[in-house]
Short mmCIF file of C-alpha atoms in Angstrom, two decimals:
data_model
loop_
_atom_site.label_atom_id
_atom_site.label_comp_id
_atom_site.label_asym_id
_atom_site.label_seq_id
_atom_site.Cartn_x
_atom_site.Cartn_y
_atom_site.Cartn_z
CA UNK A 1 -20.14 9.16 5.68
CA UNK A 2 -19.51 9.29 1.93
CA UNK A 3 -17.04 6.98 0.24
CA UNK A 4 -14.82 9.94 -0.61
CA UNK A 5 -14.87 11.19 2.96
CA UNK A 6 -14.28 7.72 4.37
CA UNK A 7 -11.22 6.86 2.34
CA UNK A 8 -9.85 10.01 0.67
CA UNK A 9 -7.91 7.83 1.02
CA UNK A 10 1.18 8.75 3.14
CA UNK A 11 18.19 13.71 6.53
CA UNK A 12 17.91 16.18 9.38
CA UNK A 13 14.92 18.39 9.88
CA UNK A 14 15.02 22.14 10.22
CA UNK A 15 16.92 23.86 13.00
CA UNK A 16 13.70 23.95 15.01
CA UNK A 17 13.84 20.18 15.45
CA UNK A 18 16.54 20.52 18.09
CA UNK A 19 14.72 23.13 20.13
CA UNK A 20 12.93 22.32 23.40
CA UNK A 21 9.21 21.57 23.38
CA UNK A 22 6.87 24.35 24.44
CA UNK A 23 3.34 23.91 25.75
CA UNK A 24 0.06 25.66 26.41
CA UNK A 25 0.09 29.44 26.57
CA UNK A 26 3.60 29.57 25.12
CA UNK A 27 1.94 29.41 21.70
CA UNK A 28 -1.08 31.63 22.21
CA UNK A 29 -4.22 30.17 20.71
CA UNK A 30 -2.88 26.88 19.33
CA UNK A 31 -4.33 24.86 22.20
CA UNK A 32 -7.63 26.72 21.92
CA UNK A 33 -7.91 25.84 18.25
CA UNK A 34 -6.96 22.22 18.91
CA UNK A 35 -9.71 22.02 21.55
CA UNK A 36 -12.10 23.52 18.98
CA UNK A 37 -11.19 20.71 16.55
CA UNK A 38 -12.30 18.24 19.22
CA UNK A 39 -15.49 20.19 19.86
CA UNK A 40 -16.59 20.13 16.23
CA UNK A 41 -15.78 16.54 15.32
CA UNK A 42 -13.12 14.53 17.13
CA UNK A 43 -12.76 12.12 20.04
CA UNK A 44 -9.08 12.96 20.35
CA UNK A 45 -6.52 15.12 18.58
CA UNK A 46 -2.78 15.71 18.66
CA UNK A 47 -0.62 18.30 16.97
CA UNK A 48 2.98 19.37 16.61
CA UNK A 49 4.12 22.77 15.36
CA UNK A 50 7.78 23.52 14.60
CA UNK A 51 9.16 26.96 13.89
CA UNK A 52 11.96 29.37 14.74
CA UNK A 53 10.81 29.44 18.37
CA UNK A 54 11.02 25.70 18.93
CA UNK A 55 8.50 22.87 19.07
CA UNK A 56 4.96 23.01 20.41
CA UNK A 57 2.99 19.82 21.04
CA UNK A 58 -0.61 19.72 22.15
CA UNK A 59 -3.40 17.22 22.63
CA UNK A 60 -7.15 17.45 23.11
CA UNK A 61 -10.05 15.16 23.85
CA UNK A 62 -9.45 11.61 25.05
CA UNK A 63 -7.50 8.62 23.80
CA UNK A 64 -10.41 6.23 24.36
CA UNK A 65 -14.15 6.73 24.66
CA UNK A 66 -15.51 6.11 28.12
CA UNK A 67 -12.24 7.13 29.78
CA UNK A 68 -10.41 10.30 30.70
CA UNK A 69 -7.13 8.98 29.34
CA UNK A 70 -5.20 11.74 27.60
CA UNK A 71 -4.21 11.44 23.96
CA UNK A 72 -0.48 10.61 23.80
CA UNK A 73 1.37 13.62 22.36
CA UNK A 74 3.75 11.28 20.53
CA UNK A 75 1.04 8.82 19.52
CA UNK A 76 0.84 6.81 16.31
CA UNK A 77 -2.06 7.14 13.86
CA UNK A 78 -3.03 6.09 10.36
CA UNK A 79 -2.15 8.88 7.92
CA UNK A 80 -4.33 7.93 4.95
CA UNK A 81 -3.47 9.77 1.75
CA UNK A 82 -0.34 11.36 3.16
CA UNK A 83 1.02 7.94 2.15
CA UNK A 84 0.70 9.16 -1.44
CA UNK A 85 3.42 11.76 -0.85
CA UNK A 86 5.79 9.00 0.29
CA UNK A 87 4.93 6.91 -2.79
CA UNK A 88 5.39 9.93 -5.08
CA UNK A 89 8.79 10.63 -3.49
CA UNK A 90 9.97 7.11 -4.34
CA UNK A 91 8.65 7.40 -7.90
CA UNK A 92 10.50 10.68 -8.41
CA UNK A 93 13.71 9.24 -6.98
CA UNK A 94 13.43 6.48 -9.58
CA UNK A 95 12.91 9.14 -12.25
CA UNK A 96 16.07 10.89 -11.00
CA UNK A 97 17.91 7.59 -11.33
CA UNK A 98 16.67 6.98 -14.86
CA UNK A 99 14.74 3.85 -13.89
CA UNK A 100 11.45 5.24 -15.19
CA UNK A 101 10.08 8.41 -16.78
CA UNK A 102 7.22 10.72 -15.90
CA UNK A 103 5.93 10.42 -19.43
CA UNK A 104 6.19 6.63 -19.55
CA UNK A 105 2.81 5.11 -20.29
CA UNK A 106 0.96 2.90 -17.85
CA UNK A 107 0.73 0.28 -20.58
CA UNK A 108 4.52 0.15 -20.93
CA UNK A 109 4.88 -0.82 -17.26
CA UNK A 110 1.65 -2.74 -16.65
CA UNK A 111 0.62 -4.27 -19.99
CA UNK A 112 -3.08 -5.01 -20.29
CA UNK A 113 -3.94 -3.86 -16.76
CA UNK A 114 -5.74 -0.59 -17.56
CA UNK A 115 -7.91 -0.13 -20.67
CA UNK A 116 -6.49 2.85 -22.53
CA UNK A 117 -3.26 2.62 -20.56
CA UNK A 118 -1.24 3.43 -23.67
CA UNK A 119 -2.59 6.99 -23.46
CA UNK A 120 -2.10 7.38 -19.72
CA UNK A 121 1.21 8.42 -18.10
CA UNK A 122 3.01 8.06 -14.79
CA UNK A 123 2.77 11.84 -14.40
CA UNK A 124 -1.03 11.67 -14.74
CA UNK A 125 -1.27 8.94 -12.10
CA UNK A 126 0.72 11.15 -9.73
CA UNK A 127 -1.35 14.31 -10.26
CA UNK A 128 -4.80 12.67 -10.49
CA UNK A 129 -5.50 13.54 -14.11
CA UNK A 130 -5.26 9.98 -15.49
CA UNK A 131 -9.01 9.42 -15.34
CA UNK A 132 -8.69 5.89 -13.96
CA UNK A 133 -11.82 5.25 -11.91
CA UNK A 134 -11.46 5.44 -8.12
CA UNK A 135 -11.85 1.95 -6.66
CA UNK A 136 -13.14 3.41 -3.38
CA UNK A 137 -16.42 4.19 -5.14
CA UNK A 138 -16.92 0.47 -5.77
CA UNK A 139 -16.59 -0.60 -2.12
CA UNK A 140 -19.17 -0.92 0.66
CA UNK A 141 -18.74 1.90 3.15
CA UNK A 142 -19.82 2.55 6.74
CA UNK A 143 -22.23 2.35 8.42
CA UNK A 144 -23.46 -0.77 6.58
CA UNK A 145 -22.91 -4.34 7.67
CA UNK A 146 -21.26 -5.31 4.38
CA UNK A 147 -18.49 -2.87 5.23
CA UNK A 148 -18.08 -4.36 8.71
CA UNK A 149 -17.87 -7.87 7.24
CA UNK A 150 -14.75 -6.84 5.30
CA UNK A 151 -12.87 -5.52 8.33
CA UNK A 152 -10.23 -8.27 8.39
CA UNK A 153 -10.26 -9.07 4.68
CA UNK A 154 -7.00 -8.89 2.73
CA UNK A 155 -7.44 -7.00 -0.52
CA UNK A 156 -4.84 -7.30 -3.27
CA UNK A 157 -3.97 -4.30 -5.43
CA UNK A 158 -4.86 -6.29 -8.53
CA UNK A 159 -8.41 -7.05 -7.40
CA UNK A 160 -8.99 -3.43 -6.36
CA UNK A 161 -7.69 -2.23 -9.72
CA UNK A 162 -9.97 -4.71 -11.53
CA UNK A 163 -12.96 -3.31 -9.62
CA UNK A 164 -11.95 0.18 -10.72
CA UNK A 165 -11.31 -0.44 -14.41
CA UNK A 166 -14.63 -2.24 -14.81
CA UNK A 167 -16.02 1.31 -14.77
CA UNK A 168 -15.64 4.02 -17.41
CA UNK A 169 -12.86 6.58 -16.90
CA UNK A 170 -13.64 9.71 -14.91
CA UNK A 171 -11.54 11.88 -17.26
CA UNK A 172 -11.41 11.58 -21.03
CA UNK A 173 -8.92 12.16 -22.52
CA UNK A 174 -6.34 11.57 -19.77
CA UNK A 175 -4.65 14.74 -18.60
CA UNK A 176 -7.54 17.04 -19.43
CA UNK A 177 -8.98 17.42 -15.93
CA UNK A 178 -8.27 16.74 -12.24
CA UNK A 179 -10.21 13.83 -10.74
CA UNK A 180 -8.93 12.31 -7.49
CA UNK A 181 -8.20 8.60 -7.83
CA UNK A 182 -6.83 6.26 -5.19
CA UNK A 183 -6.51 3.66 -7.95
CA UNK A 184 -3.75 5.70 -9.56
CA UNK A 185 -1.55 5.20 -6.52
CA UNK A 186 -2.23 1.47 -6.40
CA UNK A 187 -0.90 1.42 -9.97
CA UNK A 188 2.13 3.49 -8.95
CA UNK A 189 2.85 0.96 -6.21
CA UNK A 190 2.87 -1.80 -8.84
CA UNK A 191 5.08 0.28 -11.14
CA UNK A 192 7.61 0.77 -8.33
CA UNK A 193 7.69 -3.01 -7.89
CA UNK A 194 8.22 -3.55 -11.62
CA UNK A 195 11.01 -0.96 -11.77
CA UNK A 196 12.92 -2.16 -8.70
CA UNK A 197 12.01 -5.79 -8.14
CA UNK A 198 11.02 -4.87 -4.58
CA UNK A 199 7.73 -3.85 -3.00
CA UNK A 200 6.83 -0.19 -2.69
CA UNK A 201 6.86 -0.72 1.09
CA UNK A 202 10.49 -1.86 1.00
CA UNK A 203 11.41 1.07 -1.22
CA UNK A 204 9.73 3.58 1.12
CA UNK A 205 11.49 2.03 4.10
CA UNK A 206 14.94 2.04 2.46
CA UNK A 207 14.69 5.38 0.68
CA UNK A 208 12.71 7.53 3.14
CA UNK A 209 11.98 5.98 6.54
CA UNK A 210 15.48 4.74 7.35
CA UNK A 211 17.50 7.72 6.05
CA UNK A 212 15.25 10.21 7.89
CA UNK A 213 15.14 8.03 11.02
CA UNK A 214 11.35 8.07 11.07
CA UNK A 215 11.12 5.65 13.96
CA UNK A 216 7.36 5.98 14.35
CA UNK A 217 6.53 5.44 10.67
CA UNK A 218 5.61 2.13 9.08
CA UNK A 219 3.99 0.54 6.05
CA UNK A 220 1.88 -2.15 7.75
CA UNK A 221 0.79 -4.28 4.78
CA UNK A 222 -1.90 -6.56 6.23
CA UNK A 223 -1.10 -6.04 9.92
CA UNK A 224 -4.22 -4.65 11.61
CA UNK A 225 -2.44 -3.01 14.54
CA UNK A 226 -1.54 0.63 15.24
CA UNK A 227 1.56 0.64 17.48
CA UNK A 228 1.48 1.96 21.03
CA UNK A 229 1.19 4.65 22.15
CA UNK A 230 -1.88 5.60 20.12
CA UNK A 231 -5.37 7.04 20.46
CA UNK A 232 -8.15 4.59 19.70
CA UNK A 233 -10.35 5.42 16.71
CA UNK A 234 -14.04 4.93 15.96
CA UNK A 235 -16.57 4.68 13.15
CA UNK A 236 -20.37 4.85 13.18
CA UNK A 237 -21.61 1.38 12.17
CA UNK A 238 -24.97 -0.36 12.39
CA UNK A 239 -24.68 -3.73 14.15
CA UNK A 240 -28.36 -3.65 15.07
CA UNK A 241 -29.83 -1.17 12.63
CA UNK A 242 -28.82 1.94 14.57
CA UNK A 243 -25.46 3.56 13.94
CA UNK A 244 -23.26 3.97 16.98
CA UNK A 245 -19.52 4.50 17.55
CA UNK A 246 -17.55 1.28 17.10
CA UNK A 247 -13.85 0.93 17.87
CA UNK A 248 -12.12 0.62 14.50
CA UNK A 249 -8.53 1.05 15.63
CA UNK A 250 -7.63 -2.41 14.32
CA UNK A 251 -8.46 -3.27 10.72
CA UNK A 252 -6.73 -4.78 7.69
CA UNK A 253 -5.09 -1.79 5.95
CA UNK A 254 -4.69 -3.62 2.63
CA UNK A 255 -7.95 -1.83 1.79
CA UNK A 256 -5.80 1.30 1.35
CA UNK A 257 -2.55 -0.17 -0.02
CA UNK A 258 -0.20 2.31 -1.68
CA UNK A 259 -3.01 4.87 -1.69
CA UNK A 260 -3.12 5.25 2.09
CA UNK A 261 -1.97 2.45 4.38
CA UNK A 262 0.86 4.12 6.28
CA UNK A 263 1.11 4.85 10.02
CA UNK A 264 3.17 7.70 11.46
CA UNK A 265 3.48 10.38 14.15
CA UNK A 266 3.33 14.18 14.15
CA UNK A 267 7.10 14.37 14.65
CA UNK A 268 7.87 12.05 11.76
CA UNK A 269 5.49 13.73 9.33
CA UNK A 270 6.91 17.16 10.09
CA UNK A 271 10.40 15.77 9.56
CA UNK A 272 9.42 14.11 6.26
CA UNK A 273 7.67 17.13 4.74
CA UNK A 274 10.53 19.45 5.77
CA UNK A 275 13.10 17.12 4.19
CA UNK A 276 11.06 16.86 1.00
CA UNK A 277 10.74 20.63 0.62
CA UNK A 278 14.39 21.38 1.36
CA UNK A 279 15.50 19.12 -1.49
CA UNK A 280 16.92 16.32 0.64
CA UNK A 281 14.80 13.64 -1.05
CA UNK A 282 14.35 14.63 -4.70
CA UNK A 283 16.25 16.87 -7.10
CA UNK A 284 15.35 20.54 -7.39
CA UNK A 285 13.80 20.23 -10.85
CA UNK A 286 11.57 17.34 -9.79
CA UNK A 287 10.58 19.14 -6.59
CA UNK A 288 9.48 22.00 -8.85
CA UNK A 289 7.42 19.48 -10.84
CA UNK A 290 5.77 18.29 -7.63
CA UNK A 291 4.51 21.86 -7.07
CA UNK A 292 2.91 22.25 -10.50
CA UNK A 293 -0.86 21.72 -10.64
CA UNK A 294 -1.93 18.82 -12.80
CA UNK A 295 -4.82 20.75 -14.29
CA UNK A 296 -6.17 24.27 -14.35
CA UNK A 297 -7.54 25.27 -10.96
CA UNK A 298 -6.07 22.25 -9.15
CA UNK A 299 -3.93 22.55 -6.02
CA UNK A 300 -2.32 19.13 -6.35
CA UNK A 301 0.89 18.33 -8.19
CA UNK A 302 2.94 15.14 -8.17
CA UNK A 303 1.83 13.71 -4.83
CA UNK A 304 1.96 17.13 -3.18
CA UNK A 305 -0.96 19.34 -2.16
CA UNK A 306 -0.94 23.01 -1.16
CA UNK A 307 -3.16 25.82 0.00
CA UNK A 308 -2.88 29.51 0.84
CA UNK A 309 -3.45 30.48 4.46
CA UNK A 310 -5.59 33.44 5.48
CA UNK A 311 -2.43 35.55 5.80
CA UNK A 312 -1.32 34.68 2.27
CA UNK A 313 1.39 32.15 3.16
CA UNK A 314 1.38 29.14 0.83
CA UNK A 315 2.01 25.82 2.57
CA UNK A 316 2.77 22.44 1.00
CA UNK A 317 2.06 18.91 2.18
CA UNK A 318 -0.97 16.64 2.14
CA UNK A 319 -3.91 15.43 4.18
CA UNK A 320 -5.36 11.99 4.63
CA UNK A 321 -8.47 10.13 5.70
CA UNK A 322 -8.04 6.49 6.76
CA UNK A 323 -11.57 5.72 7.90
CA UNK A 324 -11.37 6.29 11.65
CA UNK A 325 -8.19 8.41 11.58
CA UNK A 326 -7.54 11.73 9.83
CA UNK A 327 -4.31 13.67 9.39
CA UNK A 328 -2.92 16.92 7.98
CA UNK A 329 0.77 17.76 7.50
CA UNK A 330 2.03 20.98 5.90
CA UNK A 331 5.13 23.17 5.78
CA UNK A 332 6.09 26.57 4.48
CA UNK A 333 8.08 26.38 1.27
CA UNK A 334 11.24 27.58 3.01
CA UNK A 335 10.84 24.91 5.71
CA UNK A 336 10.87 27.41 8.57
CA UNK A 337 7.50 26.24 9.88
CA UNK A 338 5.81 22.84 9.90
CA UNK A 339 2.52 21.75 11.41
CA UNK A 340 0.93 18.30 11.64
CA UNK A 341 -2.44 17.35 13.13
CA UNK A 342 -3.86 13.86 13.71
CA UNK A 343 -7.31 13.07 15.03
CA UNK A 344 -9.85 10.36 15.69
CA UNK A 345 -13.61 10.70 15.41
CA UNK A 346 -16.81 8.87 16.31
CA UNK A 347 -19.25 10.62 13.98
CA UNK A 348 -19.45 11.71 10.33
CA UNK A 349 -18.59 15.35 11.10
CA UNK A 350 -16.10 17.22 8.97
CA UNK A 351 -13.50 19.02 11.12
CA UNK A 352 -11.50 20.32 8.13
CA UNK A 353 -12.43 23.98 8.65
CA UNK A 354 -11.41 23.82 12.31
CA UNK A 355 -8.13 22.11 11.42
CA UNK A 356 -7.36 24.75 8.81
CA UNK A 357 -8.01 27.45 11.40
CA UNK A 358 -5.45 25.74 13.65
CA UNK A 359 -2.98 25.52 10.76
CA UNK A 360 -3.54 29.19 9.97
CA UNK A 361 -2.71 30.00 13.58
CA UNK A 362 0.49 27.95 13.27
CA UNK A 363 1.63 29.55 10.02
CA UNK A 364 0.35 33.10 10.48
CA UNK A 365 1.03 33.80 14.17
#
């Protein structure tokens, strides 16, 4: 498992949110595609699709290896880089309020923290064109024992940033090219704290989680636990020289910080993305900025990703990889359809193609 793959490494909903849940054959091939996701690379998977016909929820695989326990349809899971969309939403709300500017320099908010920060902007941190080196590339990764030894370690944003900036920038000059950087979102978390006097976690809770009533969503900080109900998650590690699946449900999520520490549910993520796209969370002109690519050929704006389905429908949202958990959450631009998938794995397979086939079924059916 590569470092990038391991940690790629966060108002009312639409009218569909009030409709009754539908299951199985009521949604054609959705369950078949979810089962295929399990076949190609997951221990367990759960999904929720919302559209004009109501709500479909499905699960596949098992919640725990060695058992036949079903994955809970309303289970909690780590969402990895979908956390970035929550962080970006808070940043843009602060821009709306005049507390900071997209073209403010990193140096103006975090003096002396990033070499060359005077030529690097908040906008570039959001759209991954800043060039600040990705700290993930400096960390031990599975299946090695050094990675396992850090399972319960608390990492501070400052030490992770220092590891990153000890390396040359990945883009020079800033803004000239897209280069994914988790470090950029650690810096945005610190900028939120400087602008508000409160942690980015508190700001996400007060500005997004509480208003949207996202009861299954949390910013865990250093707490290693994933709330019940939840599927257990696994990583291949080498305790005795041979890699085998190891339960990695509990771990210290400070490794991810503002770049990917959040926990949520399929229901909450669908609700969040729908609210973001209907303008409930940021102003129309800043939502338009979120949808602009940061560099030529990129499909990532200000904390928001997008792709075009096989039927030509563009969907917006994000995906995330939090070591043993993976997640995808997307919506049509008009908010009429949302789909979220969460899964756990026990091997370094890449189920992305199978997940996208499921999402295509959800958005193109």
